[in-house]
mmCIF file of C-alpha atoms in Angstrom:
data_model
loop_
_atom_site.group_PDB
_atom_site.id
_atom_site.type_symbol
_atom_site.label_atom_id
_atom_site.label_comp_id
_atom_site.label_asym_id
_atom_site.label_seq_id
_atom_site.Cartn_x
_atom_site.Cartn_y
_atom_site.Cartn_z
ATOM 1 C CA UNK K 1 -248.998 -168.518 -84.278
ATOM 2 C CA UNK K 2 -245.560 -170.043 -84.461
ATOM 3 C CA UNK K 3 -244.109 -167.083 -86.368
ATOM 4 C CA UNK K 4 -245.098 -163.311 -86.369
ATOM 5 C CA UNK K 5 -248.419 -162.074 -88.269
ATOM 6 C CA UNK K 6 -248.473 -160.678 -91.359
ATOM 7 C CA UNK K 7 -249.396 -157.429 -89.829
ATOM 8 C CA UNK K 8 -246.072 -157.335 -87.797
ATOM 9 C CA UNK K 9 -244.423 -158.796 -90.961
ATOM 10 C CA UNK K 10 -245.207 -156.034 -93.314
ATOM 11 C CA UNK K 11 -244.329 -153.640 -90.457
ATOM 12 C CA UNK K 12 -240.854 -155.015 -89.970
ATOM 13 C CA UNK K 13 -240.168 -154.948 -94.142
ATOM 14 C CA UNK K 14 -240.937 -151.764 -94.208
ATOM 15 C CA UNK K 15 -238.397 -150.796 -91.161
ATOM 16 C CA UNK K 16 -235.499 -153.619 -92.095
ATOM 17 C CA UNK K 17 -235.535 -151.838 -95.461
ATOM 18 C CA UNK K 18 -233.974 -148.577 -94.380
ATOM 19 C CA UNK K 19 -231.876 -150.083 -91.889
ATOM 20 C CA UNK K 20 -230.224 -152.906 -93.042
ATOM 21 C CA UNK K 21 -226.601 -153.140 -93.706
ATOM 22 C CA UNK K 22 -225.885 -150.500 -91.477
ATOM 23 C CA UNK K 23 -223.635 -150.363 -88.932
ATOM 24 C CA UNK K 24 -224.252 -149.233 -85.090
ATOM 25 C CA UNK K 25 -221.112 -147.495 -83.871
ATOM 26 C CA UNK K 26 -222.487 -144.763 -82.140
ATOM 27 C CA UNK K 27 -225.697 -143.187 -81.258
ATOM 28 C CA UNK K 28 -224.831 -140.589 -83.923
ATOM 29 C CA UNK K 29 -225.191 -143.066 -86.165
ATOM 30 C CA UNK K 30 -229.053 -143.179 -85.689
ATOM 31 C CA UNK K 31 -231.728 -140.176 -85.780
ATOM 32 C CA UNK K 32 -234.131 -138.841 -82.751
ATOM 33 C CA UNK K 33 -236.562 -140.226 -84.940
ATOM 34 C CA UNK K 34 -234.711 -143.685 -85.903
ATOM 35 C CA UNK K 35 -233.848 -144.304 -82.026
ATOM 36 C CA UNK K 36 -237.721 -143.640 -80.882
ATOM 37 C CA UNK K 37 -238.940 -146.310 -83.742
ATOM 38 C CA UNK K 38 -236.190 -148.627 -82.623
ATOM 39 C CA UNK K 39 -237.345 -148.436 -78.797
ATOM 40 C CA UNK K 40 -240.958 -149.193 -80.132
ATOM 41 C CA UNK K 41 -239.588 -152.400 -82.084
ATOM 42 C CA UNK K 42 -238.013 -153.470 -78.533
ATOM 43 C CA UNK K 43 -240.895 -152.743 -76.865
ATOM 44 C CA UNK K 44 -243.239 -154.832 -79.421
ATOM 45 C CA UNK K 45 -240.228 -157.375 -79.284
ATOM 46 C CA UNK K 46 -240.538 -157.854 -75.444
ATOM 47 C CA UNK K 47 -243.912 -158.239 -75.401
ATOM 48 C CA UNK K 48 -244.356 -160.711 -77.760
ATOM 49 C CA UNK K 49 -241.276 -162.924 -76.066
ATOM 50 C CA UNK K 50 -243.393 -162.356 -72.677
ATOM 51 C CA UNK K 51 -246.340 -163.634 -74.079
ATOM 52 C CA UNK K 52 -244.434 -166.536 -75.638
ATOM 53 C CA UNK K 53 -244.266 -165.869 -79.187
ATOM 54 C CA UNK K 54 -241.856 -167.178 -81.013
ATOM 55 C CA UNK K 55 -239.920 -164.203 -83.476
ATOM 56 C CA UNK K 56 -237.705 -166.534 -85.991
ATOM 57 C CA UNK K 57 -236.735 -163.080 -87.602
ATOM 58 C CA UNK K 58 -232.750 -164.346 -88.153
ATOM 59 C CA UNK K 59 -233.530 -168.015 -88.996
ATOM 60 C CA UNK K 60 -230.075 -168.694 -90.721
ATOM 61 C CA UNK K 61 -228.034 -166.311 -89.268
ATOM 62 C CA UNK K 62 -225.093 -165.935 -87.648
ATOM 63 C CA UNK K 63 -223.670 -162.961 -85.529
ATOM 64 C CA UNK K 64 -219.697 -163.189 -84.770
ATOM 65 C CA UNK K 65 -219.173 -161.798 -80.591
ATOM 66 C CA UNK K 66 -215.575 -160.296 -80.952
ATOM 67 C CA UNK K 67 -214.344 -159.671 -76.401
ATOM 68 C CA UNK K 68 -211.280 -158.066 -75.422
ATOM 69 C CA UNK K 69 -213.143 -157.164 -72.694
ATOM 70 C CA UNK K 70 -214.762 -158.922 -69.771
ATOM 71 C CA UNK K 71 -218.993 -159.118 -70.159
ATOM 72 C CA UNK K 72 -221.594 -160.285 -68.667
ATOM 73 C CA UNK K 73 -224.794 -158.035 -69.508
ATOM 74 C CA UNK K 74 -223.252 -157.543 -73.151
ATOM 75 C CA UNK K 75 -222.558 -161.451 -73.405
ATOM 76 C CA UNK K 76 -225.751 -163.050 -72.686
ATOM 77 C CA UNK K 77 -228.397 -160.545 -73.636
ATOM 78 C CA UNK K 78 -226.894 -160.773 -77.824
ATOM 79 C CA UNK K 79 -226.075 -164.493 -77.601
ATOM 80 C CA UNK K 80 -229.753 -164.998 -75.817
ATOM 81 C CA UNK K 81 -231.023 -162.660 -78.019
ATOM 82 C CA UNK K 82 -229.861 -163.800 -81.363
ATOM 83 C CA UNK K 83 -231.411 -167.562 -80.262
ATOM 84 C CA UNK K 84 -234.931 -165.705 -79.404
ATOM 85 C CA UNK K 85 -234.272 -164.590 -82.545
ATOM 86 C CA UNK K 86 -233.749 -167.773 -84.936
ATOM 87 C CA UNK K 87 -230.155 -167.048 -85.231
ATOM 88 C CA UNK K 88 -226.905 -168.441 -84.150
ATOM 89 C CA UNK K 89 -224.587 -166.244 -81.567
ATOM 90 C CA UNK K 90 -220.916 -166.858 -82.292
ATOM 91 C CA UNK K 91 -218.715 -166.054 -79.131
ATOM 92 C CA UNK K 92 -214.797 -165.220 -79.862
ATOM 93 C CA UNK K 93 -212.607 -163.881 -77.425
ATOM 94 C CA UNK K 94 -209.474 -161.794 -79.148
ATOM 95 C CA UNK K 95 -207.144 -164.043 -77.131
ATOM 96 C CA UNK K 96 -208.466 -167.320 -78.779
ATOM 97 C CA UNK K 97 -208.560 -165.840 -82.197
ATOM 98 C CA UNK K 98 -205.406 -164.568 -84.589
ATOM 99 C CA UNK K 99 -205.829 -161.091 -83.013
ATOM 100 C CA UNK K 100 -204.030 -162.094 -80.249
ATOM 101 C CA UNK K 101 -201.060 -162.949 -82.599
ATOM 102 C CA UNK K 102 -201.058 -159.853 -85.081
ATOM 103 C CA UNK K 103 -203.304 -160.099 -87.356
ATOM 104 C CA UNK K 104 -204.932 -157.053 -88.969
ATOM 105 C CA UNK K 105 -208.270 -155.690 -88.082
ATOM 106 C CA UNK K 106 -208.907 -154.886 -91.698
ATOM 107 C CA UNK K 107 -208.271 -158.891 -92.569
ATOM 108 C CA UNK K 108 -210.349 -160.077 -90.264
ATOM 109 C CA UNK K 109 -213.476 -158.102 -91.270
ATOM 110 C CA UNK K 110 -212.929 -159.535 -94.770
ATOM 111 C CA UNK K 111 -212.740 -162.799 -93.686
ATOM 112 C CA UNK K 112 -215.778 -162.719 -91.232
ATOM 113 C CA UNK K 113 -217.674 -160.846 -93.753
ATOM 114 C CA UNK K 114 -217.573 -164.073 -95.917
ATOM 115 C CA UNK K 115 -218.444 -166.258 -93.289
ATOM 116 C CA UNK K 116 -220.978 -164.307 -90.971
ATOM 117 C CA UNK K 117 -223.687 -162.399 -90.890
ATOM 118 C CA UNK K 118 -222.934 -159.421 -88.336
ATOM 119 C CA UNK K 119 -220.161 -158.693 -86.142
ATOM 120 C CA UNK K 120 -220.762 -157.233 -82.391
ATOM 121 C CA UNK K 121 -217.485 -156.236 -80.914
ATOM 122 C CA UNK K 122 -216.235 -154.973 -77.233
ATOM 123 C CA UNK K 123 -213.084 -153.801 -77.086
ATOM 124 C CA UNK K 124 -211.025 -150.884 -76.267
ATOM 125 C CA UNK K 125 -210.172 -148.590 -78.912
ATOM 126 C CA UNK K 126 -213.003 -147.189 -80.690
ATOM 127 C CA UNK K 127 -211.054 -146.769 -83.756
ATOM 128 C CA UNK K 128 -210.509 -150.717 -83.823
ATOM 129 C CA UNK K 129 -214.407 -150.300 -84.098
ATOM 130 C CA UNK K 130 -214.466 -148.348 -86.578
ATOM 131 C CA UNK K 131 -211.480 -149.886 -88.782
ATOM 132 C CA UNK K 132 -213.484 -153.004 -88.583
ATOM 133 C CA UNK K 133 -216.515 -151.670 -89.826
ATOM 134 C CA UNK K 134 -214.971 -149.803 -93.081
ATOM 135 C CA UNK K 135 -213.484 -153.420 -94.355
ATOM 136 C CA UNK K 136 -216.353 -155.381 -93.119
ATOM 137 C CA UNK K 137 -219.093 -156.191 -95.641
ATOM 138 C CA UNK K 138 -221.261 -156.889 -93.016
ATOM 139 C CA UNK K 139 -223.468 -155.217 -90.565
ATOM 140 C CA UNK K 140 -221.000 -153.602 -87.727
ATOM 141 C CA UNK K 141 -222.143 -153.204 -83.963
ATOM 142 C CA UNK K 142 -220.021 -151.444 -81.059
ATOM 143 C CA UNK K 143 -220.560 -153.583 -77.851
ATOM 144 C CA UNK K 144 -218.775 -150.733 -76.476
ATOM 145 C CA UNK K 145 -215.504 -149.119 -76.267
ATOM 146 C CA UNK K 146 -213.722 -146.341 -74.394
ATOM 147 C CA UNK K 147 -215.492 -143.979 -76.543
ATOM 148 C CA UNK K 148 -219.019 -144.739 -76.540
ATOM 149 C CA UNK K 149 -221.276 -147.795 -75.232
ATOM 150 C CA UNK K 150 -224.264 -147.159 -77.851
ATOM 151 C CA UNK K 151 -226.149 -150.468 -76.900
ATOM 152 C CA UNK K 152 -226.445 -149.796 -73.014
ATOM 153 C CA UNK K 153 -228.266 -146.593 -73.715
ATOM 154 C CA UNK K 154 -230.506 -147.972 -76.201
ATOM 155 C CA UNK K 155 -231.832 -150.083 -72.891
ATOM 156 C CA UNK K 156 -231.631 -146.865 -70.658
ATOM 157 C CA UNK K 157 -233.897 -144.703 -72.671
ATOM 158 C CA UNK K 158 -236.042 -148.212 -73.129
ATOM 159 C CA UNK K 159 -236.337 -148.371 -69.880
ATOM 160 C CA UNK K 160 -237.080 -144.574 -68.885
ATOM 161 C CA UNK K 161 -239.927 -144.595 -71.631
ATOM 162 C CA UNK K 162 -241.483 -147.961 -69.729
ATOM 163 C CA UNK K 163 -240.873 -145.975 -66.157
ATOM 164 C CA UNK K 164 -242.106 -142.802 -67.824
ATOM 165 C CA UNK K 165 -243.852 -143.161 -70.402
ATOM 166 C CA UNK K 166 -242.049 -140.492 -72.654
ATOM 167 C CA UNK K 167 -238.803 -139.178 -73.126
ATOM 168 C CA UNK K 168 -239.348 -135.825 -74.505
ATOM 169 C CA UNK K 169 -239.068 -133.350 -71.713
ATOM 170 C CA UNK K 170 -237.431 -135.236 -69.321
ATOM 171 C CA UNK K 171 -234.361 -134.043 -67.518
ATOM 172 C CA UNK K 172 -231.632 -136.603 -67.186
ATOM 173 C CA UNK K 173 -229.119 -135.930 -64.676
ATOM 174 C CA UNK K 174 -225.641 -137.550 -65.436
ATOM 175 C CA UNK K 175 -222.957 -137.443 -62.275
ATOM 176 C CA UNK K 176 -219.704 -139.224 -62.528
ATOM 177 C CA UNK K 177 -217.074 -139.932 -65.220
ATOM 178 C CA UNK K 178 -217.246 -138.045 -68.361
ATOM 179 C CA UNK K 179 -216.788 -141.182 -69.662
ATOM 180 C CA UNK K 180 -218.059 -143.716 -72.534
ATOM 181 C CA UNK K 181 -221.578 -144.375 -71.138
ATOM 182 C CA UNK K 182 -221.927 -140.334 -70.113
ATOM 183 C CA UNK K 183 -221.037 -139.512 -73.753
ATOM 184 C CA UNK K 184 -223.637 -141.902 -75.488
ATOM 185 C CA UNK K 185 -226.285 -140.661 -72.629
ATOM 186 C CA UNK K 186 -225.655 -137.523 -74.046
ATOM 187 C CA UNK K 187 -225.970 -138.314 -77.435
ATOM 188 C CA UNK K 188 -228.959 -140.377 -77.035
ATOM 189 C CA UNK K 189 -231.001 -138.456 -74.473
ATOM 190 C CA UNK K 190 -230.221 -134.873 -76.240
ATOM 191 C CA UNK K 191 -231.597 -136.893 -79.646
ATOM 192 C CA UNK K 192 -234.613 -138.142 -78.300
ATOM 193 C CA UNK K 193 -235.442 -134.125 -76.807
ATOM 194 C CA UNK K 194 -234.874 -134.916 -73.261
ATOM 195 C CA UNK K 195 -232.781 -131.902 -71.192
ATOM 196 C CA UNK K 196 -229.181 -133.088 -70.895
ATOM 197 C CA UNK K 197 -227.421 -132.627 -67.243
ATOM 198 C CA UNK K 198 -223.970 -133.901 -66.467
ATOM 199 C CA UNK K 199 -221.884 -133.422 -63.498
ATOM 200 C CA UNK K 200 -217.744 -134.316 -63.440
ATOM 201 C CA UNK K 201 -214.289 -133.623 -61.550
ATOM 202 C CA UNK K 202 -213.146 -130.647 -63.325
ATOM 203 C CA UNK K 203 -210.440 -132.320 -65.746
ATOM 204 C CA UNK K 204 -212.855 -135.160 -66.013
ATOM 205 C CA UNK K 205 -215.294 -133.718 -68.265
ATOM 206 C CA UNK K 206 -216.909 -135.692 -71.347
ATOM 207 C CA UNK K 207 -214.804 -135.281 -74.872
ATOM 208 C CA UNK K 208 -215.656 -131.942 -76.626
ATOM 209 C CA UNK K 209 -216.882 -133.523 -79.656
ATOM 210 C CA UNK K 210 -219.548 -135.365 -77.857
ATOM 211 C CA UNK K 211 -220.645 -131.862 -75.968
ATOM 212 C CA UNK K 212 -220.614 -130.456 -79.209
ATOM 213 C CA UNK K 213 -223.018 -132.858 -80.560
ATOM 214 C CA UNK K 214 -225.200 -132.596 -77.424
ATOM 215 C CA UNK K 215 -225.605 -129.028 -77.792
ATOM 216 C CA UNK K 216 -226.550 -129.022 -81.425
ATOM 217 C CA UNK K 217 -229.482 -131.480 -80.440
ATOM 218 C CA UNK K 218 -230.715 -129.781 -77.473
ATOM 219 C CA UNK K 219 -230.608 -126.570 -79.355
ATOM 220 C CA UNK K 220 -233.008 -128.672 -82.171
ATOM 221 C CA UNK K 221 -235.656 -129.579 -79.280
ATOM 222 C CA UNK K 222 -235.209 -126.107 -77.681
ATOM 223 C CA UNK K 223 -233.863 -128.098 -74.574
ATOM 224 C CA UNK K 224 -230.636 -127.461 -72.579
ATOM 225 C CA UNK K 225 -227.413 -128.947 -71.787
ATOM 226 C CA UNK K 226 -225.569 -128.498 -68.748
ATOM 227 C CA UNK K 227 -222.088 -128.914 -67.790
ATOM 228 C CA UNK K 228 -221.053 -128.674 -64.226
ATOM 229 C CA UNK K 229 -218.618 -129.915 -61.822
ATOM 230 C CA UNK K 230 -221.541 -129.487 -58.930
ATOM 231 C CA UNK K 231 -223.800 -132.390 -58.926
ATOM 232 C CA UNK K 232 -226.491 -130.650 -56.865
ATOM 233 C CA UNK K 233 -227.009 -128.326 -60.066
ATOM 234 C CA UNK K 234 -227.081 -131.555 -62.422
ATOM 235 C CA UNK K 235 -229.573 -133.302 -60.112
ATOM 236 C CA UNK K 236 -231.561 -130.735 -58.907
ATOM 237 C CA UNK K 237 -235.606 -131.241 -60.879
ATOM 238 C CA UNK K 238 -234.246 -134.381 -62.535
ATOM 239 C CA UNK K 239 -236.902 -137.396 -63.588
ATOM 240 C CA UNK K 240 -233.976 -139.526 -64.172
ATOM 241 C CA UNK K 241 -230.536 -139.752 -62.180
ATOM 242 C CA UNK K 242 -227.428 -141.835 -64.520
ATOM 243 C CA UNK K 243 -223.759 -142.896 -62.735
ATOM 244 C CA UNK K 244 -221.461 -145.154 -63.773
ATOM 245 C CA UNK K 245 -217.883 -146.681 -61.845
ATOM 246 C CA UNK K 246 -215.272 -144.526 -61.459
ATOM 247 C CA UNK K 247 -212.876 -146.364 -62.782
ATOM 248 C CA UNK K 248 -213.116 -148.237 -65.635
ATOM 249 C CA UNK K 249 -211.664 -151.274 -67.387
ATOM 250 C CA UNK K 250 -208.447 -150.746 -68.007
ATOM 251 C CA UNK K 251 -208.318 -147.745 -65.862
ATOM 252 C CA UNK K 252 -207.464 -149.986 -62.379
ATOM 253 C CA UNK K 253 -204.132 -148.071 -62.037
ATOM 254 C CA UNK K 254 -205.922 -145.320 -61.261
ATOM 255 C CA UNK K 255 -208.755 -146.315 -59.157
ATOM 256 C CA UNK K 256 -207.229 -144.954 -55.541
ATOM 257 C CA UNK K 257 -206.753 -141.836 -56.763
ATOM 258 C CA UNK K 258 -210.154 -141.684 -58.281
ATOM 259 C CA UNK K 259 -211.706 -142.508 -55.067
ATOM 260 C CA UNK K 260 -210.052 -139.456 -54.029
ATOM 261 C CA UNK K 261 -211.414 -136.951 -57.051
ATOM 262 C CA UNK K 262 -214.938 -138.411 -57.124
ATOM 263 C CA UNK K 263 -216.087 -139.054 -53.649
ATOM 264 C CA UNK K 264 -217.776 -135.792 -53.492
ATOM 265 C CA UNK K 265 -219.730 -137.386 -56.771
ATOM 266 C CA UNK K 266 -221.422 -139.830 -54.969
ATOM 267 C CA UNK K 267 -224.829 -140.788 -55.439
ATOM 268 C CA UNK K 268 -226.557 -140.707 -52.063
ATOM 269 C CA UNK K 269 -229.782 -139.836 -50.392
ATOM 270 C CA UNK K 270 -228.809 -136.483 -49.613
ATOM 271 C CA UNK K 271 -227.497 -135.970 -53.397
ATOM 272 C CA UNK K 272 -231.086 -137.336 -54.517
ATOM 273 C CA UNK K 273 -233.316 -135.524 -52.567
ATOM 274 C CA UNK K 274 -232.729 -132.469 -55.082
ATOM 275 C CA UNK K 275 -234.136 -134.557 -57.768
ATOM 276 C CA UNK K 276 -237.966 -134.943 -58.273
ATOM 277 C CA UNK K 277 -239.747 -137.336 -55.861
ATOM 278 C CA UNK K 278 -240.624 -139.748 -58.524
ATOM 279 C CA UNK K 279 -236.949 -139.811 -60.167
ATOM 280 C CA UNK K 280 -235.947 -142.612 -61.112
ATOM 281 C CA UNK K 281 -231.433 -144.077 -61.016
ATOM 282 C CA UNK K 282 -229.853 -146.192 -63.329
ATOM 283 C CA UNK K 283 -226.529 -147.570 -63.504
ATOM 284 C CA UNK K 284 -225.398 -149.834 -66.065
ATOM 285 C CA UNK K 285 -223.682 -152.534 -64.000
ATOM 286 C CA UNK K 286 -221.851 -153.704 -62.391
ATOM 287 C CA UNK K 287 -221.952 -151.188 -59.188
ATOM 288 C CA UNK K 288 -219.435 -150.534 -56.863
ATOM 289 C CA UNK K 289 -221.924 -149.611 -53.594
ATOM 290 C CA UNK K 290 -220.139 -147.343 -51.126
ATOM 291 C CA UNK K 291 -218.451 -145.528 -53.929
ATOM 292 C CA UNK K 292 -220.067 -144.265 -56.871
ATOM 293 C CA UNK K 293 -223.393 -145.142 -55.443
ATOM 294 C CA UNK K 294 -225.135 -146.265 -51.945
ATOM 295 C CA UNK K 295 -227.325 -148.771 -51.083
ATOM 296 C CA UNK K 296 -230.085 -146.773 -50.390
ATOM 297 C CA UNK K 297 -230.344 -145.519 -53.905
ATOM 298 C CA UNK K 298 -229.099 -148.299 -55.915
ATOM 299 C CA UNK K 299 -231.089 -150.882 -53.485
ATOM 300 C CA UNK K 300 -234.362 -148.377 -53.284
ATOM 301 C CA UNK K 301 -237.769 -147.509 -54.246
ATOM 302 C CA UNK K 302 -236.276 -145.149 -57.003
ATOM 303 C CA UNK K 303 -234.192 -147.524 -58.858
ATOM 304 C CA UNK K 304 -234.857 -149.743 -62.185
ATOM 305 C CA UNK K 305 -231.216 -151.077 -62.875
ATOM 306 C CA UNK K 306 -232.323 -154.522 -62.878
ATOM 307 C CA UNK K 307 -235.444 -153.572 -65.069
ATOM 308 C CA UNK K 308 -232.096 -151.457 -67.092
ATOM 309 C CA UNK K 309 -229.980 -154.527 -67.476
ATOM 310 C CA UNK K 310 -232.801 -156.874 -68.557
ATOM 311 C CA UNK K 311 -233.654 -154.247 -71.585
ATOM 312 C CA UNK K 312 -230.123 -155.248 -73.136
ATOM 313 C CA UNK K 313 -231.630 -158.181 -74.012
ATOM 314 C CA UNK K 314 -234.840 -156.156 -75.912
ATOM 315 C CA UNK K 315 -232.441 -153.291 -76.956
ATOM 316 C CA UNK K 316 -230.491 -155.396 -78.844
ATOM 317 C CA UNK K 317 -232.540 -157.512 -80.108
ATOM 318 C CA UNK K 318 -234.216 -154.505 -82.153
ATOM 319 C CA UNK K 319 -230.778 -153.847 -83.260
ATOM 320 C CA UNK K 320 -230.348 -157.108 -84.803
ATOM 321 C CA UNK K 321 -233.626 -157.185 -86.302
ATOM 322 C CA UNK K 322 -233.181 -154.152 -88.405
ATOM 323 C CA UNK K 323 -229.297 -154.720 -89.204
ATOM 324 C CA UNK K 324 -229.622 -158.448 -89.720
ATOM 325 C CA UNK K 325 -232.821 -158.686 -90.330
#
C-alpha cells in the first residue's frame, strides 16, 4: 500500500497521543518503558523503509535544523529522515541566522513556533537547549550539546537490541570521557535495566547529577553502576564496549594534553579481551584510530558502528513520529 495499514495506523494514534508536543532534551525526559516502545517504533520504522514502504506520517510538516556545530551523522539522518517521513527538513546554521548577531534565544522560539513544526538543535550550551524549549510552542529536540547527546543513544541501544536481542541484563562498559555521550549512555542504558560500567581519568569523571540519576535506575532494576578510573574493571564480562574522542568540539585546546591523560584509556585488543567473546564496540563517530580506539577493534569482527550510525536515521525518525506526528 502507498501509506501505512490501518493496523499500524491505530497503533501509532494510540502512541502519538501520549507523546506529542513533548520535547526530547534528555533521556530523562523519557521512561524505561517509553524508550523500549520508542526502539520498537524504529525498529517497525526500518523495516517497513527496507521493504519499501512508503510512511507519509509528517505530510505537511516542517522541522527547523538549528547547527552551531559541525554534523554529519546528525545532519543527514533528520533531514533524510523527515523526507522518508512526508515532511520537509529545514537546515539553519546559527551563523546564517540572527543568532549570530544577538538575537535572543527566547525570540526565536516564538517566532519559529509560528512558522514550524519542530525544532532539532546542536549546539553547545545545554541551557540554550533548554531556554529554547520553555518559549517554544513547539516540539523541542536536543541534537546534542555538551551536556547530553540523547539522539545518538537512542541508535546505540537500537542497535544493541538488533545485535542482542535484549537490553535488560546486559552490561555496558563505558571507557573514556565522562563526557556528553557517557552521561546519556548512562541514563539510557541504566533506564532500559542494563548494568552500567564507566571508566575515566580521575578528574574526568561524568557530572554528579547524571551518576545520581544512574544509580537511582540501576537500584530500580536491581542492577549496578560502576565508577572506576581502571578500564579493565569497566570492561571486564561486558556484552557491549562504548568510547567516544577524547577531545571534543570545542575542547581542541586541550587535545595534547588529553592524549597524555587518556592513553592508558585506549580501546585495544588487549583492553577487550576482558570483555565477553561475543561483545560487541560502538563509537558514535567520527573515530580518531590510534587514540581512543585501534583498528583492530573499531575495524573488527566485534564492531557495529556503521550498523550504530545508520540507526540515527531509524532513531530519529521514531522521535519525530511521536513528537510531530
Amino acid at each position: 500500500m502507498e501509506l501505512y495499514d490501518f493496523a499500524f495506523a491505530e497503533k501509532l494514534e494510540k502512541m502519538i497521543a501520549s507523546y506529542r508536543g513533548r520535547d526530547f532534551l534528555s533521556m530523562n525526559d523519557l521512561t524505561g518503558e517509553e524508550i523500549e516502545e520508542v526502539l520498537d517504533l524504529a525498529s517497525e520504522l526500518k523495516i517497513r523503509q527496507k521493504k519499501g514502504i512508503s510512511t507519509p506520517i509528517l505530510k505537511g510538516k516542517t522541522l527547523a535544523m538549528i547547527f552551531s556545530k559541525n554534523s554529519t551523522r546528525t545532519r543527514v539522518s533528520f533531514e533524510v529522515g523527515m523526507v522518508q517521513l512526508g515532511g520537509y527538513p529545514l537546515f539553519i546554521t546559527a551563523t546564517d541566522s540572527q543568532l549570530s548577531r544577538g538575537e535572543p534565544i527566547a525570540d526565536t522560539a516564538r517566532v519559529l513556533s509560528r512558522m514550524v513544526d519542530g525544532i532539532m538543535i546542536r549546539t553547545y550550551s545545554h541551557s540554550e537547549v533548554e531556554e529554547l524549549a520553555h518559549y517554544a510552542d513547539v516540539p523541542v529536540i536536543n541534537g546534542l550539546t555538551d551536556y547530553e547527546h540523547p539522539c545518538q543513544i537512542m541508535a546505540d541501544l537500537l542497535t544493541i537490541k538488533e545485535h542482542k536481542g535484549q537490553l535488560r541484563g546486559l552490561k555496558v562498559a563505558w571507557v573514556g570521557d565522562g563526557n556528553n555521550v557517557c552521561h546519556s549512555l548512562m541514563i539510557g542504558a541504566a533506564k532500559v535495566g542494563m548494568e552500567v560500567a564507566v571508566a575515566t581519568p580521575p578528574g574526568y569523571e561524568p557530572d554528579q547529577k547524571v551518576s545520581l540519576i544512574a544509580q537511582k535506575e540501576t537500584s530500580r532494576w536491581g542492577t549496578k553502576l560502576l565508577l572506576t578510573h581502571d578500564p579493565v574493571e569497566a570492561v571486564t564480562g561486558a556484552d557491549v564496549v562504548v568510547t567516544d574522542v577524547w577531545a571534543s568540539m570545542g575542547q581542541e585546546a586541550e587535545s595534547a594534553e588529553r592524549v597524555k591523560v587518556f592513553q592508558p584509556y585506549q580501546v585495544n585488543g588487549e583492553l577487550v579481551s576482558h570483555a565477553k567473546q561475543d561483545f560487541i564496540f560502538l563509537h558514535c563517530l567520527p573515530a580518531h584510530r590510534g587514540e581512543e580506539v585501534t583498528p583492530e577493534v573499531i575495524d573488527g569482527e566485534h564492531s557495529v558502528v556503521f550498523a550504530e550510525a545508520e540507526n540515527r536515521l531509524h532513531a530519529q525518525k521514531a522521535i519525530l513520529t511521536l513528537l510531530l506526528g
